[in-house]
PDB file of C-alpha atoms and ligand atoms in Angstrom:
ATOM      1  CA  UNK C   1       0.000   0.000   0.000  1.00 43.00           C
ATOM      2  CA  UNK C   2       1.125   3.103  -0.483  1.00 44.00           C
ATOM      3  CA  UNK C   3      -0.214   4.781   2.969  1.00 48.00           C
ATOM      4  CA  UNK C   4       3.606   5.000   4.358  1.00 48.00           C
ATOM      5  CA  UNK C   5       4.205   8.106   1.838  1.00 50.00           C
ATOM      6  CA  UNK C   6       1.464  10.157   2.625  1.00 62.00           C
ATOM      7  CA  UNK C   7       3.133  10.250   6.541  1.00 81.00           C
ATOM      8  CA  UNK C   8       6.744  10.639   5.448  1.00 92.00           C
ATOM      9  CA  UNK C   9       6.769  14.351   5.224  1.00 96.00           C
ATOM     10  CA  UNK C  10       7.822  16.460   1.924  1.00 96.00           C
ATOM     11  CA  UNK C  11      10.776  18.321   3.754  1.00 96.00           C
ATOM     12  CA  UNK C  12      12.726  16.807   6.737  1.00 96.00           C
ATOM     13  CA  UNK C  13      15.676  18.884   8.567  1.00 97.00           C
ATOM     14  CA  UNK C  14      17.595  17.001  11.320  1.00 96.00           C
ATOM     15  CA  UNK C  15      20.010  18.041  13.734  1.00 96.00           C
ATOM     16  CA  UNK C  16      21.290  20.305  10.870  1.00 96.00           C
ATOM     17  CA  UNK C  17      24.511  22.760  11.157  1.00 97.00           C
ATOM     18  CA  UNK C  18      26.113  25.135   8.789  1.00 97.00           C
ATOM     19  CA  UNK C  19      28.880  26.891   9.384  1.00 97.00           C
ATOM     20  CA  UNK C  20      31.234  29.653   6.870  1.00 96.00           C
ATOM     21  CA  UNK C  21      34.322  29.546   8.543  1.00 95.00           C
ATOM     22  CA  UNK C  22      33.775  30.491  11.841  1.00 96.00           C
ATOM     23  CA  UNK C  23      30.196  32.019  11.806  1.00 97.00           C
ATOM     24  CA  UNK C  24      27.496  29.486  13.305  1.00 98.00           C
ATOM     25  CA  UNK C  25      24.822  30.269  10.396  1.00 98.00           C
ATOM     26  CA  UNK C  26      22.211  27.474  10.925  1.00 98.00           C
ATOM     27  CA  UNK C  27      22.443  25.907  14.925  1.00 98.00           C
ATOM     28  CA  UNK C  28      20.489  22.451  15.253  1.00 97.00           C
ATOM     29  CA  UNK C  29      17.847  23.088  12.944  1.00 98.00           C
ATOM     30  CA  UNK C  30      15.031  20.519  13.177  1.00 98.00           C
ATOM     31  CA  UNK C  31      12.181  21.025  10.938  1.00 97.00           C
ATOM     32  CA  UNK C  32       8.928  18.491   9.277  1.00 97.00           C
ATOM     33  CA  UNK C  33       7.376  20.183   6.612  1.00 97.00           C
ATOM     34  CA  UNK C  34       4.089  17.887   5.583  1.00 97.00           C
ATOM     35  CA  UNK C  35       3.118  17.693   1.891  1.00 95.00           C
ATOM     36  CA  UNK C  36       0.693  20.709   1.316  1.00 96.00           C
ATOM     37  CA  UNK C  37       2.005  23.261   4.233  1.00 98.00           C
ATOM     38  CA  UNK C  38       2.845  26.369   3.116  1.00 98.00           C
ATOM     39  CA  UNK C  39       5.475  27.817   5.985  1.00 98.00           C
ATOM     40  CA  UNK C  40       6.880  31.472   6.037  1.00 98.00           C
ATOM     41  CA  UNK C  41       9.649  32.205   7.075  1.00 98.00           C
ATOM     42  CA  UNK C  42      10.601  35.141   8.755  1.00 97.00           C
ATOM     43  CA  UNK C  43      13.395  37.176  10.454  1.00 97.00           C
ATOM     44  CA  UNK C  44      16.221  39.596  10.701  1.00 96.00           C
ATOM     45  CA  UNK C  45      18.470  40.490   8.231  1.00 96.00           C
ATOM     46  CA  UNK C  46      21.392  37.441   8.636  1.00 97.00           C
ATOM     47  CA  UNK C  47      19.231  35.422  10.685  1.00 98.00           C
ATOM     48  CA  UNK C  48      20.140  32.272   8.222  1.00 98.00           C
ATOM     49  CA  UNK C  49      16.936  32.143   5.894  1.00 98.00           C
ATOM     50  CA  UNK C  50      18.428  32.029   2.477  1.00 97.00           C
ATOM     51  CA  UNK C  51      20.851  29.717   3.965  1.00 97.00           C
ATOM     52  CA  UNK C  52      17.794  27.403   5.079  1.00 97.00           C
ATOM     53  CA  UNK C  53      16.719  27.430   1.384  1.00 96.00           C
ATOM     54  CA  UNK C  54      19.759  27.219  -0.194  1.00 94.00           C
ATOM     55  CA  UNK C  55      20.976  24.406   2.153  1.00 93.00           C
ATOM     56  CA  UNK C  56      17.368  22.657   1.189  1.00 93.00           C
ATOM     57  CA  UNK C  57      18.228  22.104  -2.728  1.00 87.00           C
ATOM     58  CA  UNK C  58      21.809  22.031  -1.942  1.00 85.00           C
ATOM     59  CA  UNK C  59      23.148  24.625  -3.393  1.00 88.00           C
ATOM     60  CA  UNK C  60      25.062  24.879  -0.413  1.00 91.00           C
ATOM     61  CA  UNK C  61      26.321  21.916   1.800  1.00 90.00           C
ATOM     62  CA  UNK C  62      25.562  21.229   5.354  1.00 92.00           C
ATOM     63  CA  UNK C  63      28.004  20.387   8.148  1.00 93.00           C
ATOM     64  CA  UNK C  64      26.207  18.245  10.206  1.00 93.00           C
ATOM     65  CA  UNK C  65      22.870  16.464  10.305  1.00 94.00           C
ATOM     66  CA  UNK C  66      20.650  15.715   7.498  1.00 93.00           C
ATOM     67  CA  UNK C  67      17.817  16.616   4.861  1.00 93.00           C
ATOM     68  CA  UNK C  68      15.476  14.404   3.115  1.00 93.00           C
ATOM     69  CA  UNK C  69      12.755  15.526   0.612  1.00 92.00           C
ATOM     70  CA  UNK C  70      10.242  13.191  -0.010  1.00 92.00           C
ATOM     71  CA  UNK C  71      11.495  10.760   2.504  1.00 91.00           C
ATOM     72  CA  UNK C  72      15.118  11.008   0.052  1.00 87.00           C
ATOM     73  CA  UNK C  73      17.828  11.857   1.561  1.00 87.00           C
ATOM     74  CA  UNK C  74      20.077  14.894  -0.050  1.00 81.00           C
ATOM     75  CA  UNK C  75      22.093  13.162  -2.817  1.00 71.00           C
ATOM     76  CA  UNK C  76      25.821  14.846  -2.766  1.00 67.00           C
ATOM     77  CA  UNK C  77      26.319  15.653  -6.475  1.00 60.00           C
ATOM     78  CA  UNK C  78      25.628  14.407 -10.207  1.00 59.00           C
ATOM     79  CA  UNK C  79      22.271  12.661 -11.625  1.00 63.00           C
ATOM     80  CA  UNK C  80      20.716  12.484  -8.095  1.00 64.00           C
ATOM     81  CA  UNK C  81      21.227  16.016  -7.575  1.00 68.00           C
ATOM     82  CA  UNK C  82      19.853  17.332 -11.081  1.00 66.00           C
ATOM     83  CA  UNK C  83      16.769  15.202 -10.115  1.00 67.00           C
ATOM     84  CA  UNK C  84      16.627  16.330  -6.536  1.00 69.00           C
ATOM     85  CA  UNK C  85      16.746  20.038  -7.923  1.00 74.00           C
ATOM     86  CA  UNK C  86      13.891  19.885 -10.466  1.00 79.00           C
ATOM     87  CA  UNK C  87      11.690  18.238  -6.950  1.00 89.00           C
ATOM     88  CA  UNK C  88      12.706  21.242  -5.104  1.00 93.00           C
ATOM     89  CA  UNK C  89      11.636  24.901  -7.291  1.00 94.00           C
ATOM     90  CA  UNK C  90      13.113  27.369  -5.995  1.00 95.00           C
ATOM     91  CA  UNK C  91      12.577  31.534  -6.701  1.00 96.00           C
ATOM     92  CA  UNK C  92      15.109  34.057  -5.862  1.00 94.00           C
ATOM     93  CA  UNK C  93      14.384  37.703  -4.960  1.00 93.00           C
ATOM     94  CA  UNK C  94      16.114  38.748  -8.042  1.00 91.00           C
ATOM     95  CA  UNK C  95      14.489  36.727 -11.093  1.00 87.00           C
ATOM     96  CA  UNK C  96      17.711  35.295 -12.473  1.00 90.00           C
ATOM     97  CA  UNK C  97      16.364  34.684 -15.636  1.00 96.00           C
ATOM     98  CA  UNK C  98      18.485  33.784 -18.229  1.00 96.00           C
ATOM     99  CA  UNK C  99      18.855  37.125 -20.502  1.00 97.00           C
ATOM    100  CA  UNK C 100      19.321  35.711 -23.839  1.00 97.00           C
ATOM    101  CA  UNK C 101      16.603  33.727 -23.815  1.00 98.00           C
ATOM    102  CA  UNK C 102      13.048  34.520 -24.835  1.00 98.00           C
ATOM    103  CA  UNK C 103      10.637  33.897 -21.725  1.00 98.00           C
ATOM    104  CA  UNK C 104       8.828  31.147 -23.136  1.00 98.00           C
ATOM    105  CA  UNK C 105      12.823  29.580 -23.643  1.00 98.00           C
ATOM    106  CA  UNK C 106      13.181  30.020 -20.399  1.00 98.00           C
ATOM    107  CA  UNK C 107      10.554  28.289 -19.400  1.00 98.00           C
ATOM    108  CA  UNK C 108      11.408  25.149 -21.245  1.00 98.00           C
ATOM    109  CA  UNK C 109      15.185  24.669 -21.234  1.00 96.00           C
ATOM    110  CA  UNK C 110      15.139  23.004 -17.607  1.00 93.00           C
ATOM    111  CA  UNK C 111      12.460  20.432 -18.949  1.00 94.00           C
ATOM    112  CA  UNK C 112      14.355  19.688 -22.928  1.00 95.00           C
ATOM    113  CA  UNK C 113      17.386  19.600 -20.788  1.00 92.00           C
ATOM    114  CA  UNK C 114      16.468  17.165 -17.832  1.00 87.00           C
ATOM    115  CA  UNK C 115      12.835  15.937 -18.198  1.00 86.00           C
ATOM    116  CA  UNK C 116      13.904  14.793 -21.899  1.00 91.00           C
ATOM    117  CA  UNK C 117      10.727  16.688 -23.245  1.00 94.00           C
ATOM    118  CA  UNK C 118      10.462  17.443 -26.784  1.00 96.00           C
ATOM    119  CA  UNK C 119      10.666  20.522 -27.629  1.00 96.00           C
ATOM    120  CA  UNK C 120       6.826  20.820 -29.065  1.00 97.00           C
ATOM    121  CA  UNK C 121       6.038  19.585 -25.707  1.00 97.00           C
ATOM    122  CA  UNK C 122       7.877  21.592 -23.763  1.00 97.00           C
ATOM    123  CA  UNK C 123       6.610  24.780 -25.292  1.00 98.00           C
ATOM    124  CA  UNK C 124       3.165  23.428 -25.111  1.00 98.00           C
ATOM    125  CA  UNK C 125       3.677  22.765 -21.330  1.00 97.00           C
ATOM    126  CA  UNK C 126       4.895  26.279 -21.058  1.00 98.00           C
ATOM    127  CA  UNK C 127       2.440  28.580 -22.270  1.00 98.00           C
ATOM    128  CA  UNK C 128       0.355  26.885 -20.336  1.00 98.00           C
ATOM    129  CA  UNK C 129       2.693  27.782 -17.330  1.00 98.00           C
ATOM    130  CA  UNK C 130       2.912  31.429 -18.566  1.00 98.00           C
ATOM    131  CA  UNK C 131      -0.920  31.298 -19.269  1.00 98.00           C
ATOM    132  CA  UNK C 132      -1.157  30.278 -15.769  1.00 96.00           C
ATOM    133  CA  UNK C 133       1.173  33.157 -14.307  1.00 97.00           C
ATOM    134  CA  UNK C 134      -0.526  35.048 -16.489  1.00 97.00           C
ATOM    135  CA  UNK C 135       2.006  36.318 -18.842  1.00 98.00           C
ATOM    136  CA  UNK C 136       1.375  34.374 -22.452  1.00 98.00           C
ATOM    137  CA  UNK C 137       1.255  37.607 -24.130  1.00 98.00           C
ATOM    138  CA  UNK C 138       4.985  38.185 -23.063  1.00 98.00           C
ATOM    139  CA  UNK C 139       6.035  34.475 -23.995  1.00 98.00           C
ATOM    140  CA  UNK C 140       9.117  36.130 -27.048  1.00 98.00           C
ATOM    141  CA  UNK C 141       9.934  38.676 -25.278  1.00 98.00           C
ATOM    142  CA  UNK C 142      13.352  38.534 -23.791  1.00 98.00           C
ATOM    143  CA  UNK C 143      13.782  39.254 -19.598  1.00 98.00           C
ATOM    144  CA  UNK C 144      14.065  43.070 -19.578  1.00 97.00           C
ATOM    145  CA  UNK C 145      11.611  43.994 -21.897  1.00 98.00           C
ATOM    146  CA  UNK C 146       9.073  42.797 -18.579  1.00 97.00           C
ATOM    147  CA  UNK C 147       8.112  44.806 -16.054  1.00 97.00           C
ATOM    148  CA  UNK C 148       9.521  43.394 -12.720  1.00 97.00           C
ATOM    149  CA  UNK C 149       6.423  41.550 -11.567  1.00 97.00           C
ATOM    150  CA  UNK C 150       6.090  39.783 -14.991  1.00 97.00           C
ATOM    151  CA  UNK C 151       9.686  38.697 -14.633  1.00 97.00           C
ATOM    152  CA  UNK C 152       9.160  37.315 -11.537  1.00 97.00           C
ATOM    153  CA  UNK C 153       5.984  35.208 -12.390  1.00 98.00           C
ATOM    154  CA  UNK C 154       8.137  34.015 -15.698  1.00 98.00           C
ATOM    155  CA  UNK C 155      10.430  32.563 -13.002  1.00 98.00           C
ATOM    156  CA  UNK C 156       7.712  30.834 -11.172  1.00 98.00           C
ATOM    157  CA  UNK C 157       6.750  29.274 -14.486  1.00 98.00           C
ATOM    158  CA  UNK C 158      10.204  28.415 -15.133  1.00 97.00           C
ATOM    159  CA  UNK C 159      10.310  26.574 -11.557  1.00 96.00           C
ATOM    160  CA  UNK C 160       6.999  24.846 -12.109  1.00 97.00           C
ATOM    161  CA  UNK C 161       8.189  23.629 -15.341  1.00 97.00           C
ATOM    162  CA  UNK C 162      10.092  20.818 -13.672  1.00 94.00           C
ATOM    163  CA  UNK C 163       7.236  19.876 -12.162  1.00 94.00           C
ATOM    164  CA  UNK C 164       8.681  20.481  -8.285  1.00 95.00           C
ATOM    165  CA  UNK C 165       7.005  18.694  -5.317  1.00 95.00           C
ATOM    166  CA  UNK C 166       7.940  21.659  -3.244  1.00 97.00           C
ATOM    167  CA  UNK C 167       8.685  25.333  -4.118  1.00 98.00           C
ATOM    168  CA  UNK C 168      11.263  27.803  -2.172  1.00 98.00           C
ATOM    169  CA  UNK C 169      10.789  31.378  -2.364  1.00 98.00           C
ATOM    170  CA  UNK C 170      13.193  33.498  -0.961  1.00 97.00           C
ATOM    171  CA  UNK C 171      11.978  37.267  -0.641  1.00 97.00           C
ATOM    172  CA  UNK C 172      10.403  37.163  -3.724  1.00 97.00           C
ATOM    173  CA  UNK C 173       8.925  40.507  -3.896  1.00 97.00           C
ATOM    174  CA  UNK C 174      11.346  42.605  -2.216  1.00 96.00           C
ATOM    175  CA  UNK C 175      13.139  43.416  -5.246  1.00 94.00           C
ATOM    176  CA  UNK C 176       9.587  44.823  -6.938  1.00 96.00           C
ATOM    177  CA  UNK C 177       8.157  48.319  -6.949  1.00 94.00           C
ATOM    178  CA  UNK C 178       5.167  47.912  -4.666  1.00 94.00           C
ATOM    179  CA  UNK C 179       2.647  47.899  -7.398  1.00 94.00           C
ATOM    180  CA  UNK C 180       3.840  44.640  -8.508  1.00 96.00           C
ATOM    181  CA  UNK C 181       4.170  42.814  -4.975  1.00 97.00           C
ATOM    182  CA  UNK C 182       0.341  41.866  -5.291  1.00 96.00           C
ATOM    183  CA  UNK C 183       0.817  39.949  -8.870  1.00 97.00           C
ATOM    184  CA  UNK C 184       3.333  37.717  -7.392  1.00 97.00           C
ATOM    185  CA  UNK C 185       1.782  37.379  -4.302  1.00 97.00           C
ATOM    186  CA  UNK C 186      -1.324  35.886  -6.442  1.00 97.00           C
ATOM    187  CA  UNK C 187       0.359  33.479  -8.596  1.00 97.00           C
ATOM    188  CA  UNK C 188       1.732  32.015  -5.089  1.00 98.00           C
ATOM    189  CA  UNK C 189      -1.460  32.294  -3.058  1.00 97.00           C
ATOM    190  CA  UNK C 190      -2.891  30.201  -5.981  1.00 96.00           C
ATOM    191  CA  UNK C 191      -0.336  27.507  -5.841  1.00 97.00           C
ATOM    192  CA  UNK C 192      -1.054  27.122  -2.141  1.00 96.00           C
ATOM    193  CA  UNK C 193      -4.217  26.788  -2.520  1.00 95.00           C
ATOM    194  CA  UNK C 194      -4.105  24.344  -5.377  1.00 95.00           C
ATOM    195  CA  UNK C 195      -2.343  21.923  -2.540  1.00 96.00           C
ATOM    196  CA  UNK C 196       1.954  22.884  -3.316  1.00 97.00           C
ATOM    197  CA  UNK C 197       4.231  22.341  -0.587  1.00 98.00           C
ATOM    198  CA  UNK C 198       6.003  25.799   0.170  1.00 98.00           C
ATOM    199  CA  UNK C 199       8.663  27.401   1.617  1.00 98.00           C
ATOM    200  CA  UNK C 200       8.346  31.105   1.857  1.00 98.00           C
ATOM    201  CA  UNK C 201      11.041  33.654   2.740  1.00 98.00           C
ATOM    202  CA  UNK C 202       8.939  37.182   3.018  1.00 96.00           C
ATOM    203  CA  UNK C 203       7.852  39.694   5.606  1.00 94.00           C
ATOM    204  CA  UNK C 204       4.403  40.239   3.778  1.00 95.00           C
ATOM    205  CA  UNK C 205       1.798  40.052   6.630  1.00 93.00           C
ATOM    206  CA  UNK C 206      -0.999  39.528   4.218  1.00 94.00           C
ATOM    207  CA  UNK C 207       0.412  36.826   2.072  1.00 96.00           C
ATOM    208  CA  UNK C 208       1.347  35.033   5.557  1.00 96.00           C
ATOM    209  CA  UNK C 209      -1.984  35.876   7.333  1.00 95.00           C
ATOM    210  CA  UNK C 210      -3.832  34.960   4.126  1.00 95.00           C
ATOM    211  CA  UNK C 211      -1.446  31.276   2.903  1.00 96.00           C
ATOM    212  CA  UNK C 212       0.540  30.208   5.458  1.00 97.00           C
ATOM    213  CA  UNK C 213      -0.693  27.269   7.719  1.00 97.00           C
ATOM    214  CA  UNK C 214       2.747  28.338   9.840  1.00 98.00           C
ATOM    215  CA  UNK C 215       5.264  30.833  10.555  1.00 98.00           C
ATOM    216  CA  UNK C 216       8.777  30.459  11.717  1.00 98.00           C
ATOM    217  CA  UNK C 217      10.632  32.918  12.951  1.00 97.00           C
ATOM    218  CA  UNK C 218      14.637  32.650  13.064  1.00 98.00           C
ATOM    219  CA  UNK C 219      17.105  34.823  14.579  1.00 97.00           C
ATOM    220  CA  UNK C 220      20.900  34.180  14.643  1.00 97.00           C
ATOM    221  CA  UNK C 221      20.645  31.069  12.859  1.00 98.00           C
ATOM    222  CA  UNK C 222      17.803  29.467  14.996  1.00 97.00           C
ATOM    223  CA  UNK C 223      13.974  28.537  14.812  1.00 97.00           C
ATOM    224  CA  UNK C 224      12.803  30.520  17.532  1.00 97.00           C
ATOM    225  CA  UNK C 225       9.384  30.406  17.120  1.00 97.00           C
ATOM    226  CA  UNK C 226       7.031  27.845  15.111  1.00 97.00           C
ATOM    227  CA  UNK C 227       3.677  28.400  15.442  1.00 97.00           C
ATOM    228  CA  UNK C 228       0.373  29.730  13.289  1.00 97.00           C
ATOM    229  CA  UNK C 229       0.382  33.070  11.476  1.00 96.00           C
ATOM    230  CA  UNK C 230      -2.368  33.846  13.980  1.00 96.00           C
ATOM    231  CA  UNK C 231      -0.231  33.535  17.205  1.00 96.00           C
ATOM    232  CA  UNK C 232       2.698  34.947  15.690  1.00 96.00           C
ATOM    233  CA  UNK C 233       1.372  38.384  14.533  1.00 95.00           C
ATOM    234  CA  UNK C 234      -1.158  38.497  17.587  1.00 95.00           C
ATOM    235  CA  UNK C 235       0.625  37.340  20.032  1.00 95.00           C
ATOM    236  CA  UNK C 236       4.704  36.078  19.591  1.00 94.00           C
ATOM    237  CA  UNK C 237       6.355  34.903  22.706  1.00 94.00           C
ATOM    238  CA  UNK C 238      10.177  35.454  22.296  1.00 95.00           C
ATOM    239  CA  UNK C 239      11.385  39.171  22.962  1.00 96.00           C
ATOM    240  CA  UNK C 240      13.485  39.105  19.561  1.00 96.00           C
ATOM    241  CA  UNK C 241      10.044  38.321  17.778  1.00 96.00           C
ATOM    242  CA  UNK C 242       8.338  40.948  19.523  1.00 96.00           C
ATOM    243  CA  UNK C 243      10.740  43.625  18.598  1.00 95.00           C
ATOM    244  CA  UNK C 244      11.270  42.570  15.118  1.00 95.00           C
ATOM    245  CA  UNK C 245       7.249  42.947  14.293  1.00 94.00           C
ATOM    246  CA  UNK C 246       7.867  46.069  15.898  1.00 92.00           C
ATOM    247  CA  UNK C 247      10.267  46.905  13.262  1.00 89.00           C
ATOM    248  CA  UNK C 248       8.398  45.496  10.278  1.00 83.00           C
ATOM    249  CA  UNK C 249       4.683  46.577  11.080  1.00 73.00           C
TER     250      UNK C 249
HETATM  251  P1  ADP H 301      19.211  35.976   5.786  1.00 70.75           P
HETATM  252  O1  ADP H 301      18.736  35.384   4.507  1.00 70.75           O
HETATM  253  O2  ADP H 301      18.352  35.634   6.963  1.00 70.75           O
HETATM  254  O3  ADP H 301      19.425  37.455   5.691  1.00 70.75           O
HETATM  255  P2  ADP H 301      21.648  34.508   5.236  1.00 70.75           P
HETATM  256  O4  ADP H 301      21.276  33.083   5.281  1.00 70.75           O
HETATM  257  O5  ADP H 301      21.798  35.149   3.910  1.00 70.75           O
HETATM  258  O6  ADP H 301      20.619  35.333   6.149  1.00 70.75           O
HETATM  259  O7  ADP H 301      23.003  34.732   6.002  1.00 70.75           O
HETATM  260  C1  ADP H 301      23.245  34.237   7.310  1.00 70.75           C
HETATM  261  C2  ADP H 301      24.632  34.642   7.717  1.00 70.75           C
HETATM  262  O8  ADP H 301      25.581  33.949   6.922  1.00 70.75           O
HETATM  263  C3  ADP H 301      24.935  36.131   7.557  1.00 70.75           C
HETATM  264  O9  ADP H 301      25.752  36.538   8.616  1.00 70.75           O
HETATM  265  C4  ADP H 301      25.656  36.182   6.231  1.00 70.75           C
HETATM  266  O10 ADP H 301      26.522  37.290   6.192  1.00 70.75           O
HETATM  267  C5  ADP H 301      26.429  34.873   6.241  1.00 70.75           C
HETATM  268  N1  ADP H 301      26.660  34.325   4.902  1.00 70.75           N
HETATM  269  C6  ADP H 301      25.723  34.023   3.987  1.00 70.75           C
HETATM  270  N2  ADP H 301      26.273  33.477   2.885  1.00 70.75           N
HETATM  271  C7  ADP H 301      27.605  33.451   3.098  1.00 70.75           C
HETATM  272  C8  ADP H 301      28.731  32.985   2.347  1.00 70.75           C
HETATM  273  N3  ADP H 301      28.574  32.435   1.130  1.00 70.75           N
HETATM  274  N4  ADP H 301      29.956  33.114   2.909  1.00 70.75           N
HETATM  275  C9  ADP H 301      30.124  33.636   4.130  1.00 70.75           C
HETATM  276  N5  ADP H 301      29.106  34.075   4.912  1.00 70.75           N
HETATM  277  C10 ADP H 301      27.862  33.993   4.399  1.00 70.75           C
HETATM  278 MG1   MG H 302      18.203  36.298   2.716  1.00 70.75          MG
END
C-alpha cells in the first residue's frame, strides 16, 4: 500500500549545522514540513533564511545532520542532484532569468534539458505555465523587456516547469516596486491553494496571514518560534520576535 508516503513528510531537517568559517549560520535546525504546508519564514536580516533554502536544494552543503525531501535523503552531487533540484523549485528575490533567452525559452530549457521533453512539448507545457502566471502575451519577449512583476511570475513558471514537489521562495517581492508585490503574491497564493508544498522567505503580513498554515521565525541562525500566522502576529512569545514585528509593522 502506499499509505507510508502520505506520513513521510515532503521536507525533513535534522540536527542540521552550517557553518562559513567560523560564523554558526544554521544551529540544530530541526524542521517536518508535511506535503501541502505552506510555511513562512521570517526574520532579521542574517538570521540564516536564504541559507535554510539554499541548504534545502543544496546549493550549499551542510556540516552536520541531514535533509530528506520526499522521505530522500540529499544526494551529494551528479544525476541524483539534477533530479533532486527539479523536486525542489526554488525563486530568488532577483528573477535570475536567463537574458538571452526569450521567456517562453526560459521556461522550457530546464524540462528539454532534464525531463527529456520534446521541444513541441515543452513549449506546449509552457504557455500553459505562462498562461497560468498570467504572462502568455509576453512568452518572445526577452527578460528586460518585462516589467519586474512579470519577470518574476516568468520565473515561477520556469520553476513549475520541472514539475517540483515543493517550491522555495526566498523574498520574492522585495526586489519589486510595490505595485507589482500583489501579482506575485497571487500566482503564489494560488499555488497554495491548489495543494503545493512551500517554503516562503517574506515579511508580507498579508500573504502570511492569508497562505501560510505556519510561521517560523529565526534569529541568529535558529527557529525561535514555530507556530500559526495567527499567534505569531497576535501574540509572539520570544522578545526578539516581539521587537522585530515592531520593526516590520
Ligand atoms: P538571511 O537570509 O536571513 O538574511 P543569510 O542566510 O543570507 O541570512 O546569512 C546568514 C549569515 O551567513 C549572515 O551573517 C551572512 O553574512 C552569512 N553568509 C551568507 N552566505 C555566506 C557565504 N557564502 N559566505 C560567508 N558568509 C555567508
Ligand atoms: Mg536572505
Amino acid at each position: 500500500m502506499t499509505e507510508v508516503s502520505t506520513d513521510t513528510p515532503m521536507i525533513r531537517v535534522s540536527a542540521v549545522d552550517k557553518y562559513f568559517g567560523s560564523l554558526h549560520v544554521l544551529k540544530d535546525i530541526n524542521l517536518e514540513i508535511p506535503r501541502g504546508q505552506v510555511v513562512v519564514v521570517l526574520g532579521p536580516s542574517g538570521s540564516g533564511k536564504s541559507t535554510l533554502c539554499r541548504v534545502l536544494n543544496r546549493l550549499e552543503t551542510i556540516d552536520s545532520g541531514a535533509v530528506a525531501v520526499d522521505g530522500v535523503p540529499l544526494p551529494e552531487e551528479g544525476r541524483a542532484l539534477a533530479e533532486l533540484r527539479a523536486d525542489v523549485g526554488m525563486v530568488f528575490q532577483q528573477f535570475n532569468l536567463f537574458a538571452h533567452k526569450s521567456i517562453i525559452d526560459n521556461v522550457t530549457l530546464g524540462p528539454i534539458k532534464v525531463r527529456k521533453l520534446g521541444k513541441d512539448e515543452a513549449r506546449e507545457e509552457g504557455m500553459r505555465l505562462l498562461r497560468r502566471v498570467g504572462i502568455a502575451d509576453q512568452a518572445e519577449k526577452y527578460p528586460a523587456q518585462l516589467s519586474g512583476g512579470q519577470q518574476q511570475r516568468a520565473a515561477i513558471a520556469r520553476a513549475l516547469a520541472m514539475r517540483p514537489k515543493v517550491m522555495l521562495f526566498d523574498e520574492p517581492t522585495s526586489a519589486l516596486d510595490p505595485e507589482m508585490v500583489n501579482e506575485v503574491l497571487e500566482v503564489m497564493a494560488g499555488l497554495a491553494e491548489e495543494g503545493m508544498t512551500m517554503l516562503v522567505v517574506s515579511h508580507e503580513m498579508g500573504f502570511a496571514r492569508r497562505a501560510a498554515h505556519r510561521v517560523l521565525f529565526m534569529a541568529d541562525g535558529e527557529v525561535v518560534e514555530d507556530t500559526s500566522p495567527e499567534t505569531f502576529f497576535d501574540s509572539p512569545e520570544s522578545e526578539r520576535a516581539k521587537d522585530f514585528l515592531g520593526k516590520i509593522l
